Amino acid sequence: MAWDELPSAMGDLVVLTDNGGLTEDAFDAGMNYLEALYGDDGSFDLGGTWLPAWVRQTAEQTERAAFRHIRSGGQAGYVAARTMLTEVPYGTERALVEEYSRRGAARMDVYQPVPPDRVWVGASSWLWPCPQCRYPMVLRGGQLRCEYPPHQSRFGLVPGGGRRGGPPVLTGGRGRLATAAEPAEGVLCLDWGVWRYITCPGLSEVGLMQWLEKQEGVRVERWENLDEWDVGVYLADGHHWRVDVKDHQDAQTIIDRPPAGETVVVPNYRRSQVNQLQSGLDGLRTADGRRYIVFTVSRFKAAVSRRLKGMGA
């Protein structure tokens, strides 16, 4: 093992909890490197016996959700399914059926009962969705938190708080990070691996798509050519960008597997990766010879806006 090639942040990683289990940060760091095991056709190398069972299980779940359920419906079906997996992380069976119908998405075997560690049980059962991804937050030791580190949603539960039969009162959270309890009875949520590797990165993708679709003079192709790249952006003057939105903890994993699209966009909370990515991709080219250029979401929006203003001049 070439330990000197690991990111410096890994040296401070706490791997085990007091009871010998993996910490959430260690789990997230380990799962971040699973993408290297996916082939370009979506196949997955399970690693034989060298990968721990928990990795293989989660990877299989993610693979099933990403490739078997949503690619069979053609481009329109793929877009409908990917959008639903991003925008609808939980719901009752009836609500999910209505979403399938409204969106024209094929049924997907990716929703399951909300796990017990995401439900508070009293006279009734309750869950709290993360304010940013809407996935039911995990409840441990009287604390609620979203397990996706960039979301940083943290709340405390007040013992004995709330109305009789109702949910406990929360502490913490203001403005856009506020949340409210919802009945958990009969609710299904996405498989954890699907949420972590499709929903979470999909938030930045779909958010950017929605912004682009509101801009006059812009045509947007979501997950173009069955996700050859995330967003095709076409302007009336013939200019276009092929955008891949990348949300990775380690920027080197992006450099090691260069995107198909020449325009690489990272969420604003990954802005510290821009220089490393641009430097690492400068010597590379896309399959058709294009140079890579790296933006944050905000800077890419600004670039589109400048181009549109120039067209209108």
PDB file of N, CA and C in Angstrom, residues 26-60:
ATOM      1  N   ALA A  26     -15.370   7.457   8.532  1.00  0.00           N
ATOM      2  CA  ALA A  26     -14.616   6.366   7.914  1.00  0.00           C
ATOM      3  C   ALA A  26     -15.462   5.649   6.878  1.00  0.00           C
ATOM      4  N   PHE A  27     -16.727   5.434   7.210  1.00  0.00           N
ATOM      5  CA  PHE A  27     -17.624   4.773   6.264  1.00  0.00           C
ATOM      6  C   PHE A  27     -17.754   5.607   5.000  1.00  0.00           C
ATOM      7  N   ASP A  28     -17.935   6.913   5.175  1.00  0.00           N
ATOM      8  CA  ASP A  28     -18.092   7.796   4.023  1.00  0.00           C
ATOM      9  C   ASP A  28     -16.820   7.837   3.185  1.00  0.00           C
ATOM     10  N   ALA A  29     -15.661   7.876   3.847  1.00  0.00           N
ATOM     11  CA  ALA A  29     -14.398   7.910   3.113  1.00  0.00           C
ATOM     12  C   ALA A  29     -14.192   6.635   2.317  1.00  0.00           C
ATOM     13  N   GLY A  30     -14.503   5.486   2.912  1.00  0.00           N
ATOM     14  CA  GLY A  30     -14.341   4.219   2.220  1.00  0.00           C
ATOM     15  C   GLY A  30     -15.272   4.086   1.042  1.00  0.00           C
ATOM     16  N   MET A  31     -16.512   4.486   1.219  1.00  0.00           N
ATOM     17  CA  MET A  31     -17.481   4.359   0.142  1.00  0.00           C
ATOM     18  C   MET A  31     -17.170   5.312  -0.998  1.00  0.00           C
ATOM     19  N   ASN A  32     -16.467   6.409  -0.698  1.00  0.00           N
ATOM     20  CA  ASN A  32     -16.129   7.383  -1.735  1.00  0.00           C
ATOM     21  C   ASN A  32     -15.271   6.778  -2.843  1.00  0.00           C
ATOM     22  N   TYR A  33     -14.510   5.727  -2.522  1.00  0.00           N
ATOM     23  CA  TYR A  33     -13.602   5.142  -3.502  1.00  0.00           C
ATOM     24  C   TYR A  33     -14.226   4.009  -4.295  1.00  0.00           C
ATOM     25  N   LEU A  34     -15.505   3.711  -4.035  1.00  0.00           N
ATOM     26  CA  LEU A  34     -16.151   2.620  -4.761  1.00  0.00           C
ATOM     27  C   LEU A  34     -16.306   2.910  -6.243  1.00  0.00           C
ATOM     28  N   GLU A  35     -16.381   4.184  -6.628  1.00  0.00           N
ATOM     29  CA  GLU A  35     -16.612   4.504  -8.035  1.00  0.00           C
ATOM     30  C   GLU A  35     -15.517   3.932  -8.923  1.00  0.00           C
ATOM     31  N   ALA A  36     -14.323   3.776  -8.379  1.00  0.00           N
ATOM     32  CA  ALA A  36     -13.220   3.230  -9.168  1.00  0.00           C
ATOM     33  C   ALA A  36     -13.482   1.789  -9.586  1.00  0.00           C
ATOM     34  N   LEU A  37     -14.427   1.128  -8.914  1.00  0.00           N
ATOM     35  CA  LEU A  37     -14.716  -0.270  -9.235  1.00  0.00           C
ATOM     36  C   LEU A  37     -15.786  -0.408 -10.304  1.00  0.00           C
ATOM     37  N   TYR A  38     -16.407   0.690 -10.715  1.00  0.00           N
ATOM     38  CA  TYR A  38     -17.425   0.630 -11.749  1.00  0.00           C
ATOM     39  C   TYR A  38     -16.782   0.718 -13.134  1.00  0.00           C
ATOM     40  N   GLY A  39     -17.219  -0.146 -14.019  1.00  0.00           N
ATOM     41  CA  GLY A  39     -16.785  -0.071 -15.398  1.00  0.00           C
ATOM     42  C   GLY A  39     -17.568   0.986 -16.142  1.00  0.00           C
ATOM     43  N   ASP A  40     -17.094   1.356 -17.325  1.00  0.00           N
ATOM     44  CA  ASP A  40     -17.774   2.387 -18.104  1.00  0.00           C
ATOM     45  C   ASP A  40     -19.168   1.952 -18.519  1.00  0.00           C
ATOM     46  N   ASP A  41     -19.412   0.617 -18.570  1.00  0.00           N
ATOM     47  CA  ASP A  41     -20.732   0.123 -18.954  1.00  0.00           C
ATOM     48  C   ASP A  41     -21.645  -0.062 -17.763  1.00  0.00           C
ATOM     49  N   GLY A  42     -21.195   0.356 -16.581  1.00  0.00           N
ATOM     50  CA  GLY A  42     -22.017   0.236 -15.393  1.00  0.00           C
ATOM     51  C   GLY A  42     -21.821  -1.067 -14.654  1.00  0.00           C
ATOM     52  N   SER A  43     -20.983  -1.959 -15.160  1.00  0.00           N
ATOM     53  CA  SER A  43     -20.731  -3.209 -14.459  1.00  0.00           C
ATOM     54  C   SER A  43     -19.891  -2.936 -13.223  1.00  0.00           C
ATOM     55  N   PHE A  44     -19.955  -3.834 -12.276  1.00  0.00           N
ATOM     56  CA  PHE A  44     -19.272  -3.608 -11.003  1.00  0.00           C
ATOM     57  C   PHE A  44     -18.373  -4.788 -10.678  1.00  0.00           C
ATOM     58  N   ASP A  45     -17.114  -4.491 -10.364  1.00  0.00           N
ATOM     59  CA  ASP A  45     -16.177  -5.519  -9.931  1.00  0.00           C
ATOM     60  C   ASP A  45     -16.289  -5.655  -8.424  1.00  0.00           C
ATOM     61  N   LEU A  46     -16.876  -6.758  -7.974  1.00  0.00           N
ATOM     62  CA  LEU A  46     -17.116  -6.921  -6.543  1.00  0.00           C
ATOM     63  C   LEU A  46     -15.844  -7.250  -5.763  1.00  0.00           C
ATOM     64  N   GLY A  47     -14.747  -7.421  -6.448  1.00  0.00           N
ATOM     65  CA  GLY A  47     -13.498  -7.564  -5.731  1.00  0.00           C
ATOM     66  C   GLY A  47     -13.279  -8.917  -5.104  1.00  0.00           C
ATOM     67  N   GLY A  48     -14.058  -9.932  -5.511  1.00  0.00           N
ATOM     68  CA  GLY A  48     -13.864 -11.265  -4.954  1.00  0.00           C
ATOM     69  C   GLY A  48     -14.001 -11.255  -3.455  1.00  0.00           C
ATOM     70  N   THR A  49     -12.972 -11.736  -2.769  1.00  0.00           N
ATOM     71  CA  THR A  49     -13.037 -11.823  -1.312  1.00  0.00           C
ATOM     72  C   THR A  49     -12.284 -10.698  -0.619  1.00  0.00           C
ATOM     73  N   TRP A  50     -11.653  -9.805  -1.405  1.00  0.00           N
ATOM     74  CA  TRP A  50     -10.827  -8.803  -0.753  1.00  0.00           C
ATOM     75  C   TRP A  50     -11.604  -7.618  -0.239  1.00  0.00           C
ATOM     76  N   LEU A  51     -12.860  -7.432  -0.703  1.00  0.00           N
ATOM     77  CA  LEU A  51     -13.687  -6.352  -0.166  1.00  0.00           C
ATOM     78  C   LEU A  51     -14.527  -6.880   0.997  1.00  0.00           C
ATOM     79  N   PRO A  52     -14.672  -6.104   2.080  1.00  0.00           N
ATOM     80  CA  PRO A  52     -15.546  -6.522   3.177  1.00  0.00           C
ATOM     81  C   PRO A  52     -16.990  -6.669   2.711  1.00  0.00           C
ATOM     82  N   ALA A  53     -17.751  -7.493   3.407  1.00  0.00           N
ATOM     83  CA  ALA A  53     -19.134  -7.779   3.005  1.00  0.00           C
ATOM     84  C   ALA A  53     -19.984  -6.527   2.984  1.00  0.00           C
ATOM     85  N   TRP A  54     -19.743  -5.591   3.935  1.00  0.00           N
ATOM     86  CA  TRP A  54     -20.583  -4.392   3.974  1.00  0.00           C
ATOM     87  C   TRP A  54     -20.388  -3.536   2.735  1.00  0.00           C
ATOM     88  N   VAL A  55     -19.165  -3.567   2.164  1.00  0.00           N
ATOM     89  CA  VAL A  55     -18.925  -2.819   0.938  1.00  0.00           C
ATOM     90  C   VAL A  55     -19.641  -3.473  -0.227  1.00  0.00           C
ATOM     91  N   ARG A  56     -19.527  -4.796  -0.342  1.00  0.00           N
ATOM     92  CA  ARG A  56     -20.152  -5.507  -1.461  1.00  0.00           C
ATOM     93  C   ARG A  56     -21.655  -5.345  -1.430  1.00  0.00           C
ATOM     94  N   GLN A  57     -22.241  -5.434  -0.234  1.00  0.00           N
ATOM     95  CA  GLN A  57     -23.691  -5.332  -0.130  1.00  0.00           C
ATOM     96  C   GLN A  57     -24.183  -3.967  -0.588  1.00  0.00           C
ATOM     97  N   THR A  58     -23.545  -2.893  -0.076  1.00  0.00           N
ATOM     98  CA  THR A  58     -23.969  -1.557  -0.461  1.00  0.00           C
ATOM     99  C   THR A  58     -23.736  -1.317  -1.943  1.00  0.00           C
ATOM    100  N   ALA A  59     -22.613  -1.786  -2.453  1.00  0.00           N
ATOM    101  CA  ALA A  59     -22.310  -1.586  -3.864  1.00  0.00           C
ATOM    102  C   ALA A  59     -23.319  -2.286  -4.751  1.00  0.00           C
ATOM    103  N   GLU A  60     -23.710  -3.493  -4.373  1.00  0.00           N
ATOM    104  CA  GLU A  60     -24.692  -4.217  -5.164  1.00  0.00           C
ATOM    105  C   GLU A  60     -26.026  -3.489  -5.175  1.00  0.00           C
TER     106      GLU A  60
END
